[in-house]
XYZ file of N, CA and C in Angstrom:
825
model
N 79.158 71.666 86.057
C 80.245 71.373 86.350
C 80.145 71.733 88.196
N 80.521 70.926 88.671
C 79.977 71.597 90.467
C 81.179 72.458 91.070
N 80.544 73.258 92.173
C 81.234 74.339 92.378
C 82.098 73.910 93.190
N 83.092 74.256 93.079
C 84.408 73.793 93.755
C 84.725 74.732 95.275
N 84.651 74.232 96.192
C 85.025 74.897 97.811
C 86.186 74.258 98.210
N 86.953 74.706 98.869
C 88.706 74.046 99.021
C 88.624 74.567 100.785
N 89.171 73.968 101.751
C 89.360 74.302 102.790
C 90.576 75.133 103.099
N 91.748 74.456 102.568
C 92.859 75.678 102.459
C 93.613 75.649 101.346
N 94.417 76.407 101.049
C 95.297 76.732 100.055
C 96.107 77.914 100.372
N 97.703 77.176 100.109
C 98.782 78.181 100.673
C 99.556 78.396 99.893
N 99.968 79.839 99.219
C 100.516 80.267 98.369
C 101.787 80.314 98.674
N 103.210 79.689 98.129
C 104.290 80.211 98.513
C 104.503 80.857 97.402
N 105.524 82.086 97.913
C 105.853 83.053 97.423
C 107.215 83.250 97.399
N 107.912 82.516 98.228
C 109.733 82.537 98.336
C 110.214 81.330 98.549
N 110.795 80.918 97.320
C 111.960 79.746 97.486
C 113.050 80.140 97.776
N 113.227 80.806 99.022
C 114.048 81.085 99.864
C 113.950 81.367 101.121
N 114.912 81.178 102.054
C 114.942 81.321 103.873
C 116.144 82.010 104.137
N 115.782 82.765 105.310
C 117.091 83.202 106.247
C 117.364 82.063 107.206
N 116.487 81.119 107.221
C 117.023 79.564 108.255
C 117.511 78.462 106.644
N 118.268 77.774 107.526
C 118.519 76.411 106.886
C 117.975 75.077 107.394
N 116.659 75.233 107.412
C 116.286 74.220 108.406
C 116.308 72.767 107.352
N 116.909 72.033 108.183
C 117.215 70.480 107.305
C 116.051 69.447 107.159
N 114.740 69.681 107.862
C 113.602 69.289 107.591
C 112.554 70.123 107.081
N 113.330 70.720 106.626
C 111.935 72.172 106.075
C 110.879 71.444 105.269
N 109.657 71.928 105.332
C 108.641 71.010 104.697
C 108.481 71.173 103.619
N 109.385 72.491 102.988
C 109.008 72.904 101.795
C 110.377 72.918 101.119
N 111.221 72.055 101.730
C 112.326 71.795 101.197
C 113.343 72.832 100.648
N 113.079 74.036 101.330
C 113.501 75.143 100.752
C 115.214 75.126 100.888
N 116.186 74.808 101.878
C 117.459 74.662 101.293
C 118.132 73.991 100.635
N 117.222 73.166 99.957
C 117.858 71.998 98.828
C 117.403 72.369 97.578
N 116.680 73.488 97.232
C 116.501 74.485 95.977
C 118.056 74.376 95.352
N 118.362 74.543 94.046
C 119.577 74.391 93.082
C 119.636 76.515 93.215
N 118.452 76.730 92.775
C 118.771 78.045 92.437
C 117.226 78.581 93.354
N 117.302 79.632 94.508
C 116.490 80.302 95.296
C 115.662 81.094 94.442
N 114.052 81.108 94.299
C 113.076 82.141 93.684
C 112.484 82.534 94.074
N 111.808 83.958 93.709
C 110.529 84.423 94.325
C 109.791 84.757 93.168
N 108.433 84.634 93.902
C 107.267 85.083 92.873
C 107.408 86.463 92.930
N 106.776 86.841 91.189
C 106.952 88.508 91.178
C 106.005 88.844 91.453
N 105.032 90.182 91.636
C 104.031 90.480 91.770
C 103.125 90.065 90.544
N 103.668 90.410 89.427
C 102.890 89.899 88.149
C 102.453 88.702 87.670
N 103.483 87.668 88.323
C 102.943 85.953 88.533
C 101.920 85.799 89.556
N 102.141 86.549 90.333
C 101.066 86.344 91.645
C 100.032 86.406 90.919
N 99.686 87.864 90.589
C 98.394 88.775 90.019
C 97.622 87.455 89.051
N 98.173 87.301 88.154
C 97.985 85.955 87.293
C 97.504 84.863 87.941
N 98.207 84.258 88.613
C 97.925 83.307 89.720
C 96.634 83.224 90.206
N 96.365 84.263 90.991
C 95.573 84.521 92.142
C 94.151 84.604 90.863
N 94.344 85.390 89.937
C 93.164 85.582 89.281
C 92.557 84.462 88.518
N 93.435 83.373 88.164
C 93.269 82.127 87.783
C 92.688 81.031 88.922
N 93.490 81.527 89.840
C 92.666 80.417 90.911
C 91.419 80.711 91.559
N 91.254 82.058 91.577
C 90.125 82.190 92.042
C 88.718 82.461 91.117
N 88.891 82.358 89.981
C 87.939 81.976 88.620
C 87.697 80.623 88.694
N 88.348 79.678 89.574
C 88.328 78.271 89.116
C 87.561 77.813 90.887
N 88.102 78.600 91.826
C 86.680 78.097 93.258
C 85.463 78.970 93.371
N 84.564 78.672 93.798
C 83.532 78.967 94.391
C 84.072 79.921 95.872
N 84.795 79.509 96.809
C 85.172 79.896 98.193
C 86.750 78.716 98.478
N 87.019 79.630 99.190
C 88.367 78.517 99.920
C 88.152 79.085 101.795
N 88.084 78.710 102.416
C 88.316 78.497 103.889
C 89.129 79.572 104.504
N 89.998 79.205 104.204
C 91.465 79.805 104.667
C 92.413 80.039 103.312
N 93.405 80.972 103.186
C 94.016 81.320 102.170
C 95.692 81.870 102.936
N 96.426 81.211 102.685
C 97.827 81.264 102.998
C 99.029 81.891 102.560
N 99.557 82.788 102.984
C 100.970 83.228 102.313
C 102.035 82.770 102.769
N 102.911 81.886 102.396
C 104.133 81.432 102.763
C 105.303 81.277 102.254
N 106.497 80.456 102.587
C 107.222 80.831 101.817
C 107.951 78.756 102.132
N 109.367 78.830 102.035
C 110.218 80.088 102.374
C 110.071 80.818 103.575
N 110.743 81.811 103.810
C 110.596 83.197 104.331
C 109.704 83.993 103.362
N 108.489 84.319 104.003
C 107.778 85.683 102.587
C 108.078 86.746 102.772
N 108.183 86.899 103.762
C 109.106 88.635 104.036
C 109.858 89.011 103.155
N 110.736 88.109 102.864
C 111.950 88.254 101.908
C 111.562 88.753 100.530
N 110.278 88.537 99.850
C 109.729 89.052 98.822
C 109.710 90.213 99.022
N 110.383 91.147 97.683
C 110.338 92.763 97.800
C 108.750 93.143 97.827
N 107.845 91.998 96.753
C 106.699 92.194 96.594
C 105.545 91.528 97.396
N 105.818 91.261 98.613
C 104.844 91.030 99.686
C 103.685 91.605 99.272
N 104.076 92.969 99.945
C 102.399 93.704 100.387
C 102.160 93.800 99.188
N 101.846 93.936 97.966
C 101.333 94.094 96.789
C 100.695 92.720 96.525
N 101.424 91.999 97.098
C 100.951 89.896 96.635
C 99.711 90.114 97.486
N 99.951 90.605 98.808
C 99.138 90.235 99.755
C 97.873 90.965 99.317
N 98.182 92.265 98.988
C 96.985 93.326 98.599
C 96.263 92.549 97.653
N 96.759 91.899 96.521
C 96.489 91.483 95.669
C 95.133 90.361 96.023
N 96.147 89.508 97.268
C 95.000 88.201 97.536
C 93.911 89.028 98.129
N 93.992 90.031 98.704
C 92.827 90.500 99.701
C 91.460 90.904 98.649
N 91.694 91.299 97.389
C 90.745 91.598 96.521
C 89.634 90.531 96.187
N 90.216 89.517 96.481
C 89.354 87.997 96.655
C 88.413 87.817 97.936
N 88.460 88.806 99.106
C 88.495 88.421 100.495
C 86.967 87.870 100.186
N 86.062 88.172 99.666
C 84.469 87.920 99.304
C 84.701 86.265 98.938
N 85.584 85.868 98.452
C 85.530 84.106 98.096
C 86.413 83.529 99.302
N 86.881 84.431 100.220
C 87.994 83.514 101.725
C 87.046 83.742 102.253
N 87.142 82.349 103.224
C 85.221 82.546 104.206
C 85.788 82.653 105.321
N 87.263 82.324 105.740
C 87.676 82.958 107.201
C 88.742 83.719 107.004
N 90.058 83.532 107.260
C 91.389 84.121 107.112
C 92.095 84.644 105.864
N 93.215 85.675 105.273
C 93.980 85.652 104.726
C 95.215 85.495 106.045
N 95.933 84.659 105.618
C 97.348 84.473 106.695
C 98.605 84.809 106.021
N 99.463 85.130 106.932
C 101.199 84.493 106.678
C 101.837 84.014 107.648
N 102.312 83.165 107.319
C 103.499 82.735 108.190
C 104.739 83.045 108.154
N 105.246 83.349 109.262
C 107.025 83.893 109.134
C 107.463 83.561 110.446
N 108.774 83.468 110.194
C 109.917 82.878 111.292
C 110.059 83.021 112.567
N 109.673 84.672 112.709
C 110.296 85.355 113.623
C 111.765 86.083 113.678
N 112.554 85.892 112.750
C 113.564 86.132 112.449
C 113.948 87.856 112.102
N 112.842 88.454 111.550
C 113.031 89.714 111.109
C 112.251 90.577 111.507
N 112.236 91.803 111.966
C 111.004 92.559 112.434
C 109.881 92.563 110.915
N 108.885 92.818 111.182
C 107.816 92.862 110.243
C 107.663 94.296 109.879
N 108.176 95.020 108.513
C 107.768 96.075 107.996
C 106.161 97.268 108.522
N 106.846 98.411 108.919
C 105.699 99.209 109.028
C 104.175 99.088 107.699
N 104.764 99.145 106.770
C 103.816 99.197 105.907
C 102.634 97.904 106.080
N 103.316 96.870 106.135
C 102.935 95.616 106.161
C 102.163 95.100 107.485
N 102.527 95.756 108.463
C 102.035 95.803 109.873
C 100.527 96.711 109.394
N 100.504 98.124 108.628
C 99.484 98.400 108.793
C 98.191 98.071 107.976
N 99.002 97.175 106.758
C 97.539 96.210 106.154
C 97.259 95.342 107.051
N 97.884 94.937 108.032
C 97.309 93.652 108.997
C 96.352 94.504 110.043
N 96.757 95.393 110.532
C 95.639 96.217 111.320
C 94.781 96.589 110.575
N 94.630 96.801 109.554
C 93.545 98.097 108.705
C 92.755 96.620 108.155
N 93.006 95.563 108.140
C 92.198 94.251 107.764
C 92.366 92.955 108.884
N 92.341 93.474 110.138
C 92.255 92.352 111.172
C 91.621 91.609 111.421
N 90.096 91.485 111.071
C 89.370 91.042 110.761
C 89.340 90.055 109.813
N 90.029 89.998 108.783
C 90.286 88.835 107.949
C 91.822 88.809 107.562
N 92.784 89.312 108.024
C 94.156 88.801 107.978
C 94.503 88.524 108.937
N 95.484 87.717 109.430
C 95.937 87.183 110.379
C 97.611 86.772 110.268
N 98.550 86.626 111.040
C 99.705 86.773 111.261
C 100.048 85.423 112.051
N 100.780 84.719 111.364
C 101.132 83.452 112.352
C 102.993 83.194 112.199
N 103.150 83.397 113.731
C 104.931 83.891 113.758
C 105.142 82.382 114.217
N 106.162 81.491 113.428
C 107.123 80.337 114.095
C 107.925 80.773 115.079
N 107.749 80.463 116.224
C 108.638 80.455 117.325
C 109.836 79.362 117.133
N 110.908 79.276 116.876
C 112.300 78.281 117.203
C 112.858 78.404 118.192
N 112.338 79.598 118.972
C 113.841 79.734 120.087
C 114.357 80.935 119.893
N 114.988 81.399 120.927
C 115.498 82.372 121.156
C 116.785 82.742 120.245
N 117.567 81.447 120.109
C 119.008 81.582 119.230
C 118.325 81.753 117.500
N 117.193 81.402 117.075
C 116.567 81.569 115.520
C 115.893 82.605 115.826
N 114.815 82.524 116.460
C 113.724 83.638 116.197
C 113.996 84.898 116.875
N 115.155 85.231 116.535
C 115.287 86.385 117.744
C 114.597 87.597 117.753
N 113.905 87.818 116.854
C 112.944 88.993 117.434
C 110.904 88.529 117.489
N 111.322 87.518 117.886
C 109.992 87.233 118.430
C 109.176 87.657 119.536
N 109.851 88.215 120.379
C 109.047 88.813 121.773
C 109.176 90.236 121.163
N 109.583 91.211 120.311
C 109.741 92.330 119.955
C 108.484 92.042 118.670
N 108.190 91.205 118.018
C 107.367 90.962 117.105
C 105.660 91.180 117.787
N 105.794 90.095 118.774
C 104.148 89.463 119.358
C 103.667 91.067 120.210
N 104.758 91.900 121.011
C 104.720 92.739 121.679
C 103.765 94.195 120.244
N 104.486 94.092 119.140
C 104.008 95.370 118.289
C 102.931 94.582 117.876
N 102.577 93.422 117.699
C 101.292 92.948 117.419
C 99.766 93.109 118.391
N 100.567 92.610 119.334
C 99.180 93.381 120.622
C 99.278 94.753 120.407
N 100.165 95.608 120.589
C 100.142 97.054 120.473
C 99.140 97.396 119.434
N 99.146 97.221 118.332
C 97.937 97.417 116.950
C 97.051 96.679 117.374
N 96.648 95.752 118.162
C 95.422 95.061 117.776
C 95.385 94.269 116.496
N 96.577 94.027 115.848
C 96.578 92.734 114.907
C 96.352 91.254 115.453
N 95.632 90.389 114.788
C 95.598 89.478 114.515
C 96.402 88.198 114.654
N 97.035 87.333 115.744
C 98.218 86.832 115.208
C 97.855 85.149 116.117
N 99.026 84.244 116.121
C 98.986 83.317 116.431
C 100.713 82.700 116.407
N 101.201 82.768 117.635
C 102.329 82.075 117.754
C 102.591 80.593 117.525
N 102.905 79.898 116.920
C 103.210 77.967 116.523
C 104.551 78.128 117.391
N 104.458 77.063 118.820
C 105.230 77.221 119.006
C 106.416 75.480 118.905
N 107.648 75.924 118.090
C 108.240 75.261 117.744
C 109.626 75.091 118.953
N 109.443 75.481 120.002
C 110.990 75.327 120.730
C 110.136 75.034 122.186
N 111.031 74.350 122.870
C 110.565 73.981 124.660
C 110.271 72.702 124.357
N 108.725 72.589 125.339
C 108.641 71.005 125.900
C 107.065 70.730 125.173
N 106.002 71.978 124.911
C 104.613 72.296 124.179
C 104.895 72.384 122.904
N 104.757 71.538 121.897
C 105.195 72.078 120.582
C 104.328 71.846 119.950
N 103.967 72.686 118.874
C 102.399 72.509 117.633
C 102.687 71.513 116.914
N 101.888 70.628 117.111
C 102.091 69.503 116.172
C 102.580 68.496 116.723
N 103.216 68.576 118.329
C 104.075 67.575 118.535
C 105.380 67.971 118.208
N 106.113 68.597 117.295
C 107.192 68.815 116.481
C 107.121 68.320 114.967
N 107.997 68.154 114.378
C 108.332 68.002 113.011
C 108.096 66.474 112.610
N 108.204 66.365 111.389
C 107.913 65.077 110.604
C 109.322 64.907 109.766
N 110.009 63.993 109.629
C 111.246 63.846 108.760
C 110.681 63.107 107.541
N 110.789 64.179 106.336
C 109.881 63.771 105.432
C 111.315 63.571 104.166
N 112.222 63.592 104.691
C 113.201 63.546 103.810
C 113.688 61.769 102.822
N 113.050 60.767 103.343
C 113.373 59.776 102.713
C 111.889 59.167 101.551
N 112.024 59.562 100.415
C 111.327 59.572 99.173
C 111.203 58.344 98.710
N 111.726 57.516 99.286
C 111.148 55.741 98.926
C 109.896 55.436 98.940
N 109.494 54.634 98.095
C 108.095 53.858 98.013
C 107.569 52.865 99.102
N 106.491 53.388 99.905
C 106.056 53.193 101.023
C 104.771 52.216 101.249
N 103.815 52.933 99.873
C 103.010 51.850 100.356
C 102.599 51.354 98.498
N 102.664 50.118 98.238
C 102.572 49.834 97.125
C 100.950 49.551 96.251
N 100.229 49.753 97.288
C 98.673 49.401 96.390
C 97.864 50.563 96.362
N 96.916 50.967 95.972
C 96.454 52.477 96.192
C 95.592 52.656 97.027
N 95.047 50.929 97.440
C 94.366 50.687 98.979
C 95.497 51.147 100.099
N 96.518 50.677 100.017
C 97.560 51.259 101.283
C 97.575 52.380 101.552
N 98.241 53.446 100.246
C 98.099 54.523 100.047
C 97.146 55.637 100.708
N 95.965 55.020 99.761
C 94.383 55.772 100.643
C 94.579 55.583 101.910
N 94.931 54.280 102.760
C 94.385 54.515 104.075
C 95.773 55.295 104.886
N 96.452 55.285 104.163
C 97.748 56.053 104.668
C 97.024 57.884 104.932
N 96.878 58.136 103.719
C 96.074 58.966 103.187
C 95.252 60.012 104.132
N 93.965 58.597 104.244
C 92.761 58.756 105.285
C 93.207 59.285 106.638
N 94.792 59.217 107.296
C 95.387 59.729 108.498
C 96.160 60.961 108.332
N 96.321 61.129 107.190
C 97.355 62.440 106.846
C 96.684 63.528 106.913
N 97.008 64.615 107.915
C 96.559 65.922 108.325
C 96.329 66.387 107.097
N 97.263 66.996 106.196
C 97.291 67.395 104.848
C 96.271 67.260 104.075
N 95.963 65.508 104.035
C 95.154 64.931 102.946
C 93.360 64.926 103.587
N 93.567 64.850 104.788
C 92.064 65.038 105.216
C 91.661 66.452 105.177
N 92.809 67.455 105.637
C 91.948 68.928 105.698
C 92.288 69.475 104.644
N 92.935 68.716 103.550
C 93.082 69.604 102.218
C 93.781 70.905 102.107
N 94.940 70.762 102.615
C 95.727 71.317 102.530
C 97.070 71.768 101.574
N 96.285 72.402 100.233
C 96.855 72.510 98.938
C 97.813 73.760 98.729
N 98.610 73.240 98.007
C 99.440 74.333 97.834
C 99.873 74.947 96.334
N 100.225 76.251 96.536
C 100.128 76.699 94.972
C 101.987 77.301 95.221
N 102.551 76.502 94.398
C 103.943 76.556 93.931
C 104.405 77.368 92.730
N 104.976 78.558 92.410
C 105.315 78.770 91.116
C 104.264 78.724 90.112
N 102.840 78.991 90.092
C 101.859 78.785 89.438
C 101.224 77.783 89.465
N 101.555 76.681 90.087
C 100.876 75.493 90.033
C 100.240 74.653 91.224
N 99.241 74.021 91.108
C 98.416 73.503 92.637
C 98.720 72.459 92.559
N 99.135 71.830 93.598
C 99.886 70.724 94.051
C 99.194 70.067 95.460
N 98.780 68.825 95.488
C 98.147 68.204 96.973
C 99.002 68.837 98.128
N 100.455 69.024 98.015
C 101.282 69.495 99.372
C 102.889 70.070 98.638
N 103.258 70.387 99.608
C 104.929 70.667 99.259
C 105.900 69.607 99.044
N 105.147 68.056 99.749
C 106.025 66.753 99.199
C 105.765 66.541 97.710
N 104.626 66.970 97.395
C 104.063 66.363 96.186
C 104.818 67.484 94.909
N 104.987 68.569 95.611
C 105.582 69.371 94.425
C 107.069 69.040 94.450
N 107.636 68.498 95.600
C 109.124 68.432 95.374
C 109.512 67.224 94.992
N 108.377 65.723 94.962
C 108.894 64.760 94.376
C 108.197 64.853 92.541
N 108.184 65.625 92.500
C 107.942 66.023 90.950
C 108.910 66.619 90.534
N 109.534 67.922 91.145
C 110.362 68.519 90.724
C 111.428 67.484 90.384
N 111.423 66.726 91.787
C 113.108 65.822 91.700
C 112.789 64.574 90.257
N 111.864 64.522 90.318
C 111.795 63.256 89.118
C 111.460 62.052 89.869
N 110.612 61.979 91.251
C 110.529 60.856 91.754
C 109.298 60.308 91.604
N 108.885 61.622 91.048
C 107.209 60.849 90.466
C 106.943 61.631 89.261
N 105.803 60.858 88.354
C 105.960 61.873 86.977
C 105.051 62.812 86.920
N 105.242 64.272 86.821
C 104.572 65.188 86.459
C 103.468 64.835 85.490
N 102.334 65.007 86.397
C 101.002 64.647 84.820
C 99.884 65.422 85.286
N 99.038 65.846 84.259
C 98.077 66.572 84.607
C 96.868 65.596 85.538
N 96.287 66.507 86.650
C 95.362 65.615 87.645
C 96.032 65.427 88.915
N 97.696 65.725 88.812
C 98.531 65.635 89.801
C 99.005 66.752 90.522
N 98.641 67.805 89.026
C 98.571 69.327 89.562
C 97.956 70.093 88.634
N 97.926 71.489 88.800
C 96.664 71.846 87.864
C 98.027 73.231 87.628
N 98.211 73.489 86.479
C 99.078 74.620 85.508
C 98.343 75.811 85.283
N 98.083 76.548 86.505
C 97.398 77.797 86.548
C 97.972 78.682 85.520
N 99.285 79.033 85.190
C 99.991 79.721 84.329
C 99.847 79.405 82.955
N 99.565 78.024 82.553
C 99.518 77.635 80.950
C 98.345 78.067 80.286
N 98.243 79.114 79.257
C 97.106 79.687 78.584
C 97.214 78.972 77.324
N 97.898 77.696 77.285
C 97.175 76.579 76.371
C 95.686 75.617 76.649
N 95.696 75.879 78.245
C 94.444 75.085 78.903
C 93.723 76.048 79.244
N 92.152 75.486 79.039
C 91.156 76.728 79.138
C 91.227 76.377 80.665
N 90.153 77.760 80.977
C 89.574 77.702 82.243
C 88.801 76.516 82.766
N 87.745 75.761 81.711
C 87.079 74.810 81.855
C 88.121 73.789 82.296
N 89.273 73.094 81.507
C 89.616 72.488 81.612
C 90.722 72.416 82.989
N 91.060 73.537 83.061
C 91.750 73.768 84.947
C 90.748 73.347 85.710
N 89.328 73.800 85.460
C 88.763 73.174 86.900
C 88.052 72.196 86.903
N 88.056 71.384 85.913
C 87.862 69.885 86.177
C 89.193 69.088 86.563
N 90.125 69.808 86.138
C 91.398 69.194 86.705
C 91.487 69.226 88.253
N 91.286 70.658 88.702
C 90.974 70.927 90.369
C 89.932 70.080 90.694
N 88.795 70.167 90.228
C 87.578 69.089 91.305
C 88.429 67.583 91.172
N 89.050 67.131 89.917
C 89.608 66.007 90.093
C 90.430 65.940 91.475
N 91.437 67.139 91.393
C 92.097 66.666 93.046
C 91.400 66.767 94.313
N 90.624 67.792 94.179
C 89.833 67.670 95.106
C 89.068 66.999 95.547
N 88.284 65.836 94.541
C 87.607 65.071 94.892
C 88.752 63.723 95.502
N 89.967 63.519 94.978
C 90.468 62.401 95.253
C 91.086 62.483 96.806
N 91.166 61.425 97.292
C 91.682 61.299 98.534
C 93.265 60.941 98.690
N 93.758 60.726 97.457
C 95.246 60.428 97.706
C 95.507 60.998 95.977
N 97.205 61.080 96.502
C 97.636 61.084 95.192
C 99.237 60.231 94.434
N 99.892 60.384 93.710
C 100.513 59.573 93.108
C 101.955 59.917 94.436
N 102.092 60.884 94.521
C 102.956 61.313 95.383
C 102.766 60.621 97.122
N 101.612 60.487 97.420
C 101.581 59.843 98.745
C 101.896 58.539 98.741
N 102.353 58.087 97.534
C 102.893 56.537 97.901
C 104.276 56.694 98.310
N 104.963 57.458 98.527
C 105.978 57.946 98.728
C 106.290 58.572 99.862
N 105.245 58.793 100.925
C 105.280 59.995 101.666
C 104.684 58.984 103.059
N 105.509 59.275 104.557
C 104.990 58.747 105.690
C 103.333 59.486 105.934
N 103.252 61.056 105.687
C 102.057 61.425 105.899
C 102.469 62.200 106.934
N 101.292 63.354 107.048
C 101.423 64.152 108.135
C 100.342 63.412 109.263
N 100.842 62.577 109.724
C 99.724 61.656 110.806
C 100.442 61.658 112.184
N 98.748 61.792 112.460
C 99.551 61.534 114.228
C 100.390 60.648 114.685
N 100.513 59.352 114.107
C 101.335 58.417 114.507
C 102.673 58.409 114.106
N 103.180 59.169 113.385
C 104.787 59.286 113.087
C 105.254 60.029 114.038
N 106.885 59.251 114.328
C 107.342 59.882 115.280
C 108.154 61.464 114.928
N 107.686 62.074 115.792
C 108.566 63.326 115.375
C 109.860 63.678 115.896
N 110.004 64.775 115.345
C 112.045 64.981 115.244
C 112.009 66.608 116.154
N 112.903 66.930 116.554
C 113.168 68.207 116.747
C 113.020 69.273 115.814
N 112.445 70.713 115.897
C 111.823 71.195 114.635
C 113.080 72.225 114.625
N 113.340 72.950 113.282
C 114.325 73.629 112.575
C 115.723 73.350 113.016
N 116.206 72.093 113.231
C 117.748 71.689 113.002
C 118.741 72.617 111.697
N 119.340 73.131 112.283
C 120.002 73.997 110.885
C 121.116 73.545 110.599
N 121.168 73.164 109.011
C 122.191 72.865 108.372
C 123.328 73.705 108.227
N 124.313 73.125 108.055
C 125.857 74.078 108.666
C 126.144 74.794 106.637
N 126.091 73.964 105.763
C 125.751 74.556 104.714
C 124.469 73.895 103.822
N 124.204 74.131 102.713
C 123.489 73.359 101.579
C 123.853 72.262 101.394
N 122.438 71.293 101.805
C 122.830 69.638 101.708
C 121.970 69.133 100.882
N 122.178 67.883 100.454
C 121.205 66.833 99.954
C 119.958 66.472 100.644
N 118.708 66.711 99.217
C 117.338 65.957 100.211
C 117.594 64.579 100.484
N 118.629 64.041 99.813
C 118.118 62.779 99.894
C 119.427 61.794 100.867
N 120.105 63.039 101.509
C 120.803 62.649 102.682
C 120.491 61.633 103.841
């Protein structure tokens, strides 16, 4: 069996957030029941994942807002045990709304050559701690990036509205053609959510909502002990080699030619993903 080299893997450890973004890429405001990944589940997930891959270029801890997870530090320390299989960096994506605890800052300062903070800036009204966070990161010499989602020069030119889950590409050829323009598909931005590997957060959400069937090969169940490591590796190999998945037929894709919208528009209360 071929050795698996992945470009990117994002591990969602918090199905909750202190913002309620209408167009959240992970659909977090629409979860009926917010959730957290425990350290024990994260440890097993990481152990299984890294037993399947030869290496991954970049591994990201995300959410929701991952700093809300009380096991965050233990989880990122566990991920760092696999640093020899991570070619570039272990990242965290946070939203600039809360100061980063000292013990987490200590970790990133100690491992600055292979650990990086990515802080989203949604403007002074939402990312209220962005200035203090950046000042602290500079003082400590921590590797970081600010993703600008407020003002004129927006990261990725802004957000995309993925709330329309209707069928868009009726043939496999049409689906593959659109996926060939999608940054997530071409860049292999896979997602690890609640112990399963998905092509992206939209793929997860469409399976979760029953929009597309949840079938093996469209996801990999890392926590399922009835499936052997060899079978899981074969499923992951299949996903990596395929240029698109079933859920891609229902997606406009994260493509350069898709219209952008204003990032981080807030819901007044929890809404419906299909409104």
